[in-house]
């Protein structure tokens, strides 16, 4: 492909969008319907009952980077390697700084009790768990992920890790945990997956316990026409070809509201040097993460060169226009048995 400029790329985005509009809308209508809780049944599994996949079953390699093999219950599009782990760890501490803490649910007092059990779903390398466990040394923390990226041996005494997939069923009894945390799953779940996962979190949460989700939409404010065109094509193609939704906060609000009253908070984060040290760090993390999406972007129709130049142009325009986005936290309190009887 020849040299990309913002004007020619914008017209390309508009053309692609117009040619595909009818098909993608029909696809969205057929896939975005929610799944009722009665359609989803998970037995209470022991850790021995859930089959543990080996690496050959889980992964394949593209350009010397490891990726999950896609199937109905495994849809993560980022690479699974040290580079992506490093990015996730940096993102954790940036988010902690932005929110001035690791959670919003009103559980601070409970975390000082040795009887409190906390679950982190999709824990990755365990950064959130390890950070929390060092601060709240009495509570018991469990991390769950489909791959063993977490430390198997060197970890605090109040931390354990389990290899499991929330979309297949968590290996815990009903009503086990006082607090359940899940974040950064935007590129791990299809539209259908979200409701399956949240229903499973509710199942293993104790009555009166809290469930908290942290996500950000791929939605920029003060964006220019090129950024809007690129983002719209990305959203349409992912929805049509991967059944993924990149503006997920309305969906999370809707699913969570089926279970309890939803609490929601958001933080505005600058994208670019115009926002000082935070804006520069966020811009770097955003570019890092976007370019780590190269494989799925080529899967849905971008060339590698086109995608890399699209990312660079978008970040440049967001800097020029003082662009920003928003990070969302949602939390609910599971109803008690008495409330369910009412």
mmCIF file of C-alpha atoms in Angstrom:
data_model
loop_
_atom_site.group_PDB
_atom_site.id
_atom_site.type_symbol
_atom_site.label_atom_id
_atom_site.label_comp_id
_atom_site.label_asym_id
_atom_site.label_seq_id
_atom_site.Cartn_x
_atom_site.Cartn_y
_atom_site.Cartn_z
ATOM 1 C CA UNK A 1 0.000 0.000 0.000
ATOM 2 C CA UNK A 2 1.225 3.527 -0.726
ATOM 3 C CA UNK A 3 1.698 6.331 1.729
ATOM 4 C CA UNK A 4 -1.356 6.879 3.917
ATOM 5 C CA UNK A 5 -2.601 10.361 4.695
ATOM 6 C CA UNK A 6 -5.524 11.377 6.846
ATOM 7 C CA UNK A 7 -7.622 12.689 3.963
ATOM 8 C CA UNK A 8 -7.320 9.664 1.651
ATOM 9 C CA UNK A 9 -7.753 7.219 4.542
ATOM 10 C CA UNK A 10 -10.873 9.025 5.702
ATOM 11 C CA UNK A 11 -12.502 8.628 2.298
ATOM 12 C CA UNK A 12 -11.518 4.947 2.321
ATOM 13 C CA UNK A 13 -13.222 4.508 5.700
ATOM 14 C CA UNK A 14 -16.376 6.242 4.468
ATOM 15 C CA UNK A 15 -16.531 4.006 1.399
ATOM 16 C CA UNK A 16 -16.073 0.815 3.407
ATOM 17 C CA UNK A 17 -18.715 1.881 5.886
ATOM 18 C CA UNK A 18 -21.267 2.702 3.177
ATOM 19 C CA UNK A 19 -20.743 -0.572 1.296
ATOM 20 C CA UNK A 20 -21.149 -2.621 4.443
ATOM 21 C CA UNK A 21 -23.846 -0.744 6.344
ATOM 22 C CA UNK A 22 -26.831 -2.960 5.477
ATOM 23 C CA UNK A 23 -25.002 -6.209 6.219
ATOM 24 C CA UNK A 24 -23.483 -5.108 9.520
ATOM 25 C CA UNK A 25 -26.764 -3.781 10.859
ATOM 26 C CA UNK A 26 -28.476 -7.087 10.095
ATOM 27 C CA UNK A 27 -25.609 -8.922 11.770
ATOM 28 C CA UNK A 28 -25.844 -6.726 14.851
ATOM 29 C CA UNK A 29 -29.585 -7.291 15.130
ATOM 30 C CA UNK A 30 -29.160 -11.053 15.035
ATOM 31 C CA UNK A 31 -26.326 -11.225 17.573
ATOM 32 C CA UNK A 32 -27.011 -8.501 20.109
ATOM 33 C CA UNK A 33 -30.076 -10.068 21.709
ATOM 34 C CA UNK A 34 -29.457 -10.984 25.322
ATOM 35 C CA UNK A 35 -29.459 -14.462 26.774
ATOM 36 C CA UNK A 36 -31.810 -15.042 29.680
ATOM 37 C CA UNK A 37 -30.384 -16.548 32.853
ATOM 38 C CA UNK A 38 -32.621 -19.572 32.350
ATOM 39 C CA UNK A 39 -30.690 -20.404 29.176
ATOM 40 C CA UNK A 40 -27.394 -20.566 31.071
ATOM 41 C CA UNK A 41 -26.802 -23.371 33.538
ATOM 42 C CA UNK A 42 -23.532 -24.068 35.340
ATOM 43 C CA UNK A 43 -23.241 -26.855 37.868
ATOM 44 C CA UNK A 44 -21.052 -26.180 40.865
ATOM 45 C CA UNK A 45 -17.713 -27.547 39.697
ATOM 46 C CA UNK A 46 -14.731 -28.650 41.708
ATOM 47 C CA UNK A 47 -11.313 -27.722 40.366
ATOM 48 C CA UNK A 48 -10.781 -31.391 39.552
ATOM 49 C CA UNK A 49 -13.963 -31.565 37.472
ATOM 50 C CA UNK A 50 -13.037 -28.798 35.033
ATOM 51 C CA UNK A 51 -10.744 -30.009 32.239
ATOM 52 C CA UNK A 52 -7.435 -28.148 32.074
ATOM 53 C CA UNK A 53 -6.345 -27.495 28.460
ATOM 54 C CA UNK A 54 -2.697 -27.838 27.506
ATOM 55 C CA UNK A 55 -0.754 -25.231 25.545
ATOM 56 C CA UNK A 56 -1.252 -27.004 22.220
ATOM 57 C CA UNK A 57 -5.008 -26.841 22.740
ATOM 58 C CA UNK A 58 -4.975 -23.196 23.824
ATOM 59 C CA UNK A 59 -2.430 -21.435 21.614
ATOM 60 C CA UNK A 60 -1.000 -20.960 18.164
ATOM 61 C CA UNK A 61 1.829 -18.714 16.941
ATOM 62 C CA UNK A 62 1.761 -15.831 14.448
ATOM 63 C CA UNK A 63 4.979 -13.921 13.679
ATOM 64 C CA UNK A 64 6.596 -15.518 16.750
ATOM 65 C CA UNK A 65 3.846 -14.247 19.055
ATOM 66 C CA UNK A 66 1.470 -16.520 20.943
ATOM 67 C CA UNK A 67 -2.304 -16.142 20.509
ATOM 68 C CA UNK A 68 -5.314 -18.037 21.778
ATOM 69 C CA UNK A 69 -7.081 -20.373 19.377
ATOM 70 C CA UNK A 70 -10.569 -18.975 18.945
ATOM 71 C CA UNK A 71 -13.628 -21.051 19.793
ATOM 72 C CA UNK A 72 -17.074 -20.464 21.308
ATOM 73 C CA UNK A 73 -15.622 -20.116 24.809
ATOM 74 C CA UNK A 74 -12.285 -18.435 24.118
ATOM 75 C CA UNK A 75 -12.215 -15.152 22.218
ATOM 76 C CA UNK A 76 -9.246 -13.154 23.521
ATOM 77 C CA UNK A 77 -7.585 -11.270 20.665
ATOM 78 C CA UNK A 78 -4.443 -9.873 22.314
ATOM 79 C CA UNK A 79 -1.165 -11.819 22.188
ATOM 80 C CA UNK A 80 -0.224 -13.822 25.273
ATOM 81 C CA UNK A 81 3.426 -12.973 25.905
ATOM 82 C CA UNK A 82 5.797 -10.917 28.045
ATOM 83 C CA UNK A 83 5.296 -7.749 26.017
ATOM 84 C CA UNK A 84 1.537 -7.775 26.550
ATOM 85 C CA UNK A 85 2.011 -8.703 30.214
ATOM 86 C CA UNK A 86 4.287 -5.684 30.675
ATOM 87 C CA UNK A 87 1.665 -3.443 29.074
ATOM 88 C CA UNK A 88 -1.046 -4.841 31.354
ATOM 89 C CA UNK A 89 1.062 -4.205 34.450
ATOM 90 C CA UNK A 90 1.727 -0.604 33.452
ATOM 91 C CA UNK A 91 -1.971 -0.156 32.713
ATOM 92 C CA UNK A 92 -2.859 -1.482 36.169
ATOM 93 C CA UNK A 93 -0.809 1.141 37.987
ATOM 94 C CA UNK A 94 -2.023 3.930 35.697
ATOM 95 C CA UNK A 95 -5.642 2.941 36.433
ATOM 96 C CA UNK A 96 -4.873 2.772 40.152
ATOM 97 C CA UNK A 97 -3.489 6.310 39.967
ATOM 98 C CA UNK A 98 -6.484 7.627 38.013
ATOM 99 C CA UNK A 99 -8.990 6.079 40.446
ATOM 100 C CA UNK A 100 -6.823 6.613 43.545
ATOM 101 C CA UNK A 101 -7.327 2.969 44.445
ATOM 102 C CA UNK A 102 -8.012 -0.526 43.145
ATOM 103 C CA UNK A 103 -11.786 -0.652 43.663
ATOM 104 C CA UNK A 104 -14.904 1.458 44.167
ATOM 105 C CA UNK A 105 -17.212 -1.004 45.943
ATOM 106 C CA UNK A 106 -17.768 -0.224 49.661
ATOM 107 C CA UNK A 107 -15.744 -3.189 50.934
ATOM 108 C CA UNK A 108 -12.766 -1.479 52.568
ATOM 109 C CA UNK A 109 -13.663 -2.576 56.104
ATOM 110 C CA UNK A 110 -14.429 -6.158 55.067
ATOM 111 C CA UNK A 111 -11.012 -6.525 53.441
ATOM 112 C CA UNK A 112 -9.376 -6.392 56.871
ATOM 113 C CA UNK A 113 -11.160 -9.598 57.934
ATOM 114 C CA UNK A 114 -9.602 -13.043 57.566
ATOM 115 C CA UNK A 115 -13.036 -14.392 56.605
ATOM 116 C CA UNK A 116 -13.355 -12.219 53.478
ATOM 117 C CA UNK A 117 -12.853 -14.017 50.155
ATOM 118 C CA UNK A 118 -12.038 -12.065 46.989
ATOM 119 C CA UNK A 119 -12.059 -13.357 43.402
ATOM 120 C CA UNK A 120 -10.383 -11.752 40.373
ATOM 121 C CA UNK A 121 -11.653 -13.196 37.065
ATOM 122 C CA UNK A 122 -9.341 -12.910 34.062
ATOM 123 C CA UNK A 123 -6.455 -12.163 36.426
ATOM 124 C CA UNK A 124 -3.727 -12.492 33.780
ATOM 125 C CA UNK A 125 -0.323 -12.252 35.431
ATOM 126 C CA UNK A 126 -2.014 -11.491 38.758
ATOM 127 C CA UNK A 127 -1.028 -7.827 39.088
ATOM 128 C CA UNK A 128 -4.309 -6.648 40.669
ATOM 129 C CA UNK A 129 -4.471 -9.646 43.021
ATOM 130 C CA UNK A 130 -0.870 -9.305 44.201
ATOM 131 C CA UNK A 131 -1.230 -5.564 44.732
ATOM 132 C CA UNK A 132 -4.440 -6.031 46.737
ATOM 133 C CA UNK A 133 -3.087 -8.950 48.770
ATOM 134 C CA UNK A 134 -0.042 -6.956 49.880
ATOM 135 C CA UNK A 135 -2.308 -4.159 51.121
ATOM 136 C CA UNK A 136 -4.992 -6.345 52.726
ATOM 137 C CA UNK A 137 -3.057 -9.219 54.248
ATOM 138 C CA UNK A 138 -5.912 -10.808 56.191
ATOM 139 C CA UNK A 139 -8.371 -11.316 53.314
ATOM 140 C CA UNK A 140 -8.081 -14.376 51.072
ATOM 141 C CA UNK A 141 -7.575 -13.700 47.333
ATOM 142 C CA UNK A 142 -8.131 -16.056 44.404
ATOM 143 C CA UNK A 143 -7.197 -15.300 40.802
ATOM 144 C CA UNK A 144 -8.684 -17.149 37.839
ATOM 145 C CA UNK A 145 -7.497 -17.199 34.250
ATOM 146 C CA UNK A 146 -7.708 -19.558 31.311
ATOM 147 C CA UNK A 147 -3.899 -19.530 30.950
ATOM 148 C CA UNK A 148 -1.213 -19.881 33.592
ATOM 149 C CA UNK A 149 0.333 -16.432 33.377
ATOM 150 C CA UNK A 150 0.175 -15.957 37.152
ATOM 151 C CA UNK A 151 2.966 -16.935 39.604
ATOM 152 C CA UNK A 152 2.588 -20.606 40.517
ATOM 153 C CA UNK A 153 4.852 -20.700 43.572
ATOM 154 C CA UNK A 154 6.262 -17.337 44.683
ATOM 155 C CA UNK A 155 3.233 -15.466 45.982
ATOM 156 C CA UNK A 156 1.793 -14.200 49.289
ATOM 157 C CA UNK A 157 0.237 -16.768 51.629
ATOM 158 C CA UNK A 158 -3.197 -15.204 51.209
ATOM 159 C CA UNK A 159 -3.177 -15.676 47.416
ATOM 160 C CA UNK A 160 -4.104 -18.673 45.274
ATOM 161 C CA UNK A 161 -4.559 -19.041 41.522
ATOM 162 C CA UNK A 162 -6.794 -21.401 39.560
ATOM 163 C CA UNK A 163 -6.747 -22.163 35.838
ATOM 164 C CA UNK A 164 -10.364 -21.938 34.651
ATOM 165 C CA UNK A 165 -12.586 -20.281 32.059
ATOM 166 C CA UNK A 166 -15.537 -18.228 33.290
ATOM 167 C CA UNK A 167 -17.418 -18.967 30.061
ATOM 168 C CA UNK A 168 -17.269 -22.708 30.755
ATOM 169 C CA UNK A 169 -18.019 -22.366 34.461
ATOM 170 C CA UNK A 170 -16.015 -21.311 37.491
ATOM 171 C CA UNK A 171 -14.846 -24.213 39.727
ATOM 172 C CA UNK A 172 -16.481 -22.808 42.876
ATOM 173 C CA UNK A 173 -19.698 -23.470 44.761
ATOM 174 C CA UNK A 174 -22.582 -21.017 44.673
ATOM 175 C CA UNK A 175 -22.297 -18.061 47.078
ATOM 176 C CA UNK A 176 -18.544 -18.393 47.726
ATOM 177 C CA UNK A 177 -17.003 -14.911 47.435
ATOM 178 C CA UNK A 178 -17.605 -11.601 49.221
ATOM 179 C CA UNK A 179 -16.127 -9.483 46.421
ATOM 180 C CA UNK A 180 -15.617 -10.321 42.734
ATOM 181 C CA UNK A 181 -13.543 -8.183 40.390
ATOM 182 C CA UNK A 182 -13.264 -8.381 36.588
ATOM 183 C CA UNK A 183 -11.717 -5.910 34.137
ATOM 184 C CA UNK A 184 -10.127 -5.423 30.694
ATOM 185 C CA UNK A 185 -12.346 -8.019 29.001
ATOM 186 C CA UNK A 186 -13.442 -5.812 26.092
ATOM 187 C CA UNK A 187 -11.308 -7.827 23.669
ATOM 188 C CA UNK A 188 -11.942 -11.159 25.392
ATOM 189 C CA UNK A 189 -15.733 -11.516 25.135
ATOM 190 C CA UNK A 190 -18.228 -11.557 22.309
ATOM 191 C CA UNK A 191 -21.548 -9.799 22.829
ATOM 192 C CA UNK A 192 -23.121 -13.112 23.889
ATOM 193 C CA UNK A 193 -20.204 -13.926 26.236
ATOM 194 C CA UNK A 194 -20.797 -10.900 28.455
ATOM 195 C CA UNK A 195 -24.089 -12.117 29.855
ATOM 196 C CA UNK A 196 -22.785 -15.653 30.369
ATOM 197 C CA UNK A 197 -19.790 -14.298 32.310
ATOM 198 C CA UNK A 198 -21.745 -11.855 34.477
ATOM 199 C CA UNK A 199 -24.337 -14.485 35.367
ATOM 200 C CA UNK A 200 -21.500 -16.758 36.476
ATOM 201 C CA UNK A 201 -20.021 -13.990 38.651
ATOM 202 C CA UNK A 202 -23.403 -13.518 40.287
ATOM 203 C CA UNK A 203 -23.680 -17.258 40.926
ATOM 204 C CA UNK A 204 -20.444 -17.509 42.921
ATOM 205 C CA UNK A 205 -20.948 -14.190 44.765
ATOM 206 C CA UNK A 206 -22.368 -14.369 48.283
ATOM 207 C CA UNK A 207 -25.739 -12.727 48.933
ATOM 208 C CA UNK A 208 -24.914 -9.173 49.982
ATOM 209 C CA UNK A 209 -21.503 -9.388 48.309
ATOM 210 C CA UNK A 210 -20.216 -7.051 45.602
ATOM 211 C CA UNK A 211 -19.319 -7.498 41.930
ATOM 212 C CA UNK A 212 -17.222 -4.832 40.187
ATOM 213 C CA UNK A 213 -16.364 -4.450 36.488
ATOM 214 C CA UNK A 214 -13.831 -2.030 34.996
ATOM 215 C CA UNK A 215 -13.873 -1.294 31.260
ATOM 216 C CA UNK A 216 -13.365 1.510 28.790
ATOM 217 C CA UNK A 217 -15.203 2.029 25.536
ATOM 218 C CA UNK A 218 -13.220 2.651 22.366
ATOM 219 C CA UNK A 219 -14.853 6.055 22.157
ATOM 220 C CA UNK A 220 -12.885 9.285 21.918
ATOM 221 C CA UNK A 221 -14.007 12.796 22.738
ATOM 222 C CA UNK A 222 -12.795 15.811 20.741
ATOM 223 C CA UNK A 223 -11.890 13.397 17.947
ATOM 224 C CA UNK A 224 -11.536 14.554 14.350
ATOM 225 C CA UNK A 225 -13.180 13.107 11.230
ATOM 226 C CA UNK A 226 -10.287 10.729 10.531
ATOM 227 C CA UNK A 227 -10.398 9.296 14.055
ATOM 228 C CA UNK A 228 -14.167 8.921 13.877
ATOM 229 C CA UNK A 229 -13.929 7.184 10.503
ATOM 230 C CA UNK A 230 -11.233 4.765 11.673
ATOM 231 C CA UNK A 231 -13.029 3.981 14.921
ATOM 232 C CA UNK A 232 -16.368 3.440 13.161
ATOM 233 C CA UNK A 233 -14.885 1.015 10.636
ATOM 234 C CA UNK A 234 -13.116 -0.846 13.445
ATOM 235 C CA UNK A 235 -16.359 -1.108 15.424
ATOM 236 C CA UNK A 236 -18.426 -2.261 12.442
ATOM 237 C CA UNK A 237 -15.897 -4.858 11.319
ATOM 238 C CA UNK A 238 -15.380 -6.323 14.805
ATOM 239 C CA UNK A 239 -19.133 -6.505 15.355
ATOM 240 C CA UNK A 240 -19.769 -8.136 11.985
ATOM 241 C CA UNK A 241 -16.818 -10.535 11.805
ATOM 242 C CA UNK A 242 -16.015 -11.242 15.471
ATOM 243 C CA UNK A 243 -19.327 -10.419 17.204
ATOM 244 C CA UNK A 244 -17.483 -8.003 19.512
ATOM 245 C CA UNK A 245 -18.734 -4.649 20.732
ATOM 246 C CA UNK A 246 -16.179 -1.916 21.502
ATOM 247 C CA UNK A 247 -18.671 0.505 23.098
ATOM 248 C CA UNK A 248 -19.601 -1.898 25.865
ATOM 249 C CA UNK A 249 -20.646 0.300 28.824
ATOM 250 C CA UNK A 250 -24.372 0.446 27.873
ATOM 251 C CA UNK A 251 -24.419 -3.359 27.583
ATOM 252 C CA UNK A 252 -22.792 -3.797 31.003
ATOM 253 C CA UNK A 253 -25.283 -1.386 32.560
ATOM 254 C CA UNK A 254 -28.175 -3.369 31.054
ATOM 255 C CA UNK A 255 -26.946 -6.828 32.085
ATOM 256 C CA UNK A 256 -25.993 -5.805 35.619
ATOM 257 C CA UNK A 257 -29.349 -4.088 36.145
ATOM 258 C CA UNK A 258 -31.036 -7.480 35.702
ATOM 259 C CA UNK A 259 -29.454 -8.528 38.997
ATOM 260 C CA UNK A 260 -29.390 -5.425 41.219
ATOM 261 C CA UNK A 261 -29.175 -1.642 41.308
ATOM 262 C CA UNK A 262 -26.120 -0.502 39.348
ATOM 263 C CA UNK A 263 -23.543 1.952 40.670
ATOM 264 C CA UNK A 264 -21.465 3.651 37.994
ATOM 265 C CA UNK A 265 -18.515 6.001 38.062
ATOM 266 C CA UNK A 266 -16.220 7.212 35.315
ATOM 267 C CA UNK A 267 -12.918 9.001 35.008
ATOM 268 C CA UNK A 268 -11.800 11.248 32.156
ATOM 269 C CA UNK A 269 -8.248 10.522 30.980
ATOM 270 C CA UNK A 270 -6.342 12.767 28.518
ATOM 271 C CA UNK A 271 -4.838 11.195 25.409
ATOM 272 C CA UNK A 272 -1.599 12.955 24.609
ATOM 273 C CA UNK A 273 1.153 15.172 25.947
ATOM 274 C CA UNK A 274 -1.368 18.006 26.296
ATOM 275 C CA UNK A 275 -2.545 16.173 29.447
ATOM 276 C CA UNK A 276 0.857 16.212 31.148
ATOM 277 C CA UNK A 277 2.622 13.077 32.391
ATOM 278 C CA UNK A 278 -0.646 11.143 32.688
ATOM 279 C CA UNK A 279 -1.694 12.049 29.149
ATOM 280 C CA UNK A 280 1.684 11.040 27.729
ATOM 281 C CA UNK A 281 1.659 7.710 29.593
ATOM 282 C CA UNK A 282 -1.894 6.993 28.485
ATOM 283 C CA UNK A 283 -1.069 7.873 24.889
ATOM 284 C CA UNK A 284 1.909 5.497 24.969
ATOM 285 C CA UNK A 285 -0.172 2.713 26.499
ATOM 286 C CA UNK A 286 -2.947 3.312 23.986
ATOM 287 C CA UNK A 287 -0.570 3.078 21.046
ATOM 288 C CA UNK A 288 1.117 0.024 22.530
ATOM 289 C CA UNK A 289 -2.208 -1.729 23.037
ATOM 290 C CA UNK A 290 -3.592 -0.725 19.642
ATOM 291 C CA UNK A 291 -0.573 -2.096 17.798
ATOM 292 C CA UNK A 292 -0.799 -5.320 19.809
ATOM 293 C CA UNK A 293 -4.214 -5.719 18.172
ATOM 294 C CA UNK A 294 -2.502 -6.039 14.786
ATOM 295 C CA UNK A 295 -3.498 -9.674 14.249
ATOM 296 C CA UNK A 296 -7.233 -9.189 14.752
ATOM 297 C CA UNK A 297 -7.147 -6.002 12.684
ATOM 298 C CA UNK A 298 -5.567 -7.856 9.756
ATOM 299 C CA UNK A 299 -8.135 -10.637 10.275
ATOM 300 C CA UNK A 300 -10.972 -8.149 9.712
ATOM 301 C CA UNK A 301 -9.518 -6.436 6.653
ATOM 302 C CA UNK A 302 -6.778 -3.940 7.537
ATOM 303 C CA UNK A 303 -3.289 -4.452 6.178
ATOM 304 C CA UNK A 304 -0.493 -4.337 8.739
ATOM 305 C CA UNK A 305 0.883 -1.091 7.301
ATOM 306 C CA UNK A 306 -2.577 0.479 7.128
ATOM 307 C CA UNK A 307 -3.341 -0.403 10.756
ATOM 308 C CA UNK A 308 -0.032 0.892 12.145
ATOM 309 C CA UNK A 309 -0.368 4.179 10.236
ATOM 310 C CA UNK A 310 -4.015 4.494 11.282
ATOM 311 C CA UNK A 311 -2.992 4.229 14.952
ATOM 312 C CA UNK A 312 -0.255 6.839 14.534
ATOM 313 C CA UNK A 313 -2.547 9.307 12.754
ATOM 314 C CA UNK A 314 -5.312 8.893 15.336
ATOM 315 C CA UNK A 315 -2.966 9.492 18.255
ATOM 316 C CA UNK A 316 -1.511 12.554 16.527
ATOM 317 C CA UNK A 317 -4.967 14.041 15.916
ATOM 318 C CA UNK A 318 -6.127 13.294 19.461
ATOM 319 C CA UNK A 319 -3.075 15.182 20.723
ATOM 320 C CA UNK A 320 -3.793 18.143 18.424
ATOM 321 C CA UNK A 321 -7.465 18.289 19.421
ATOM 322 C CA UNK A 322 -6.879 17.606 23.137
ATOM 323 C CA UNK A 323 -8.761 14.322 22.886
ATOM 324 C CA UNK A 324 -9.646 12.121 25.833
ATOM 325 C CA UNK A 325 -11.642 9.066 26.733
ATOM 326 C CA UNK A 326 -13.440 7.700 29.801
ATOM 327 C CA UNK A 327 -12.783 4.710 32.034
ATOM 328 C CA UNK A 328 -15.849 3.117 33.612
ATOM 329 C CA UNK A 329 -16.429 1.263 36.865
ATOM 330 C CA UNK A 330 -19.682 -0.544 37.530
ATOM 331 C CA UNK A 331 -20.524 -2.310 40.771
ATOM 332 C CA UNK A 332 -23.562 -4.047 42.172
ATOM 333 C CA UNK A 333 -24.460 -5.646 45.467
ATOM 334 C CA UNK A 334 -25.975 -9.099 45.094
ATOM 335 C CA UNK A 335 -29.402 -9.302 46.667
ATOM 336 C CA UNK A 336 -29.730 -11.104 49.983
ATOM 337 C CA UNK A 337 -32.000 -14.114 50.389
ATOM 338 C CA UNK A 338 -34.516 -11.875 52.171
ATOM 339 C CA UNK A 339 -34.548 -9.389 49.286
ATOM 340 C CA UNK A 340 -35.041 -12.175 46.767
ATOM 341 C CA UNK A 341 -38.113 -13.392 48.682
ATOM 342 C CA UNK A 342 -39.761 -9.963 48.490
#
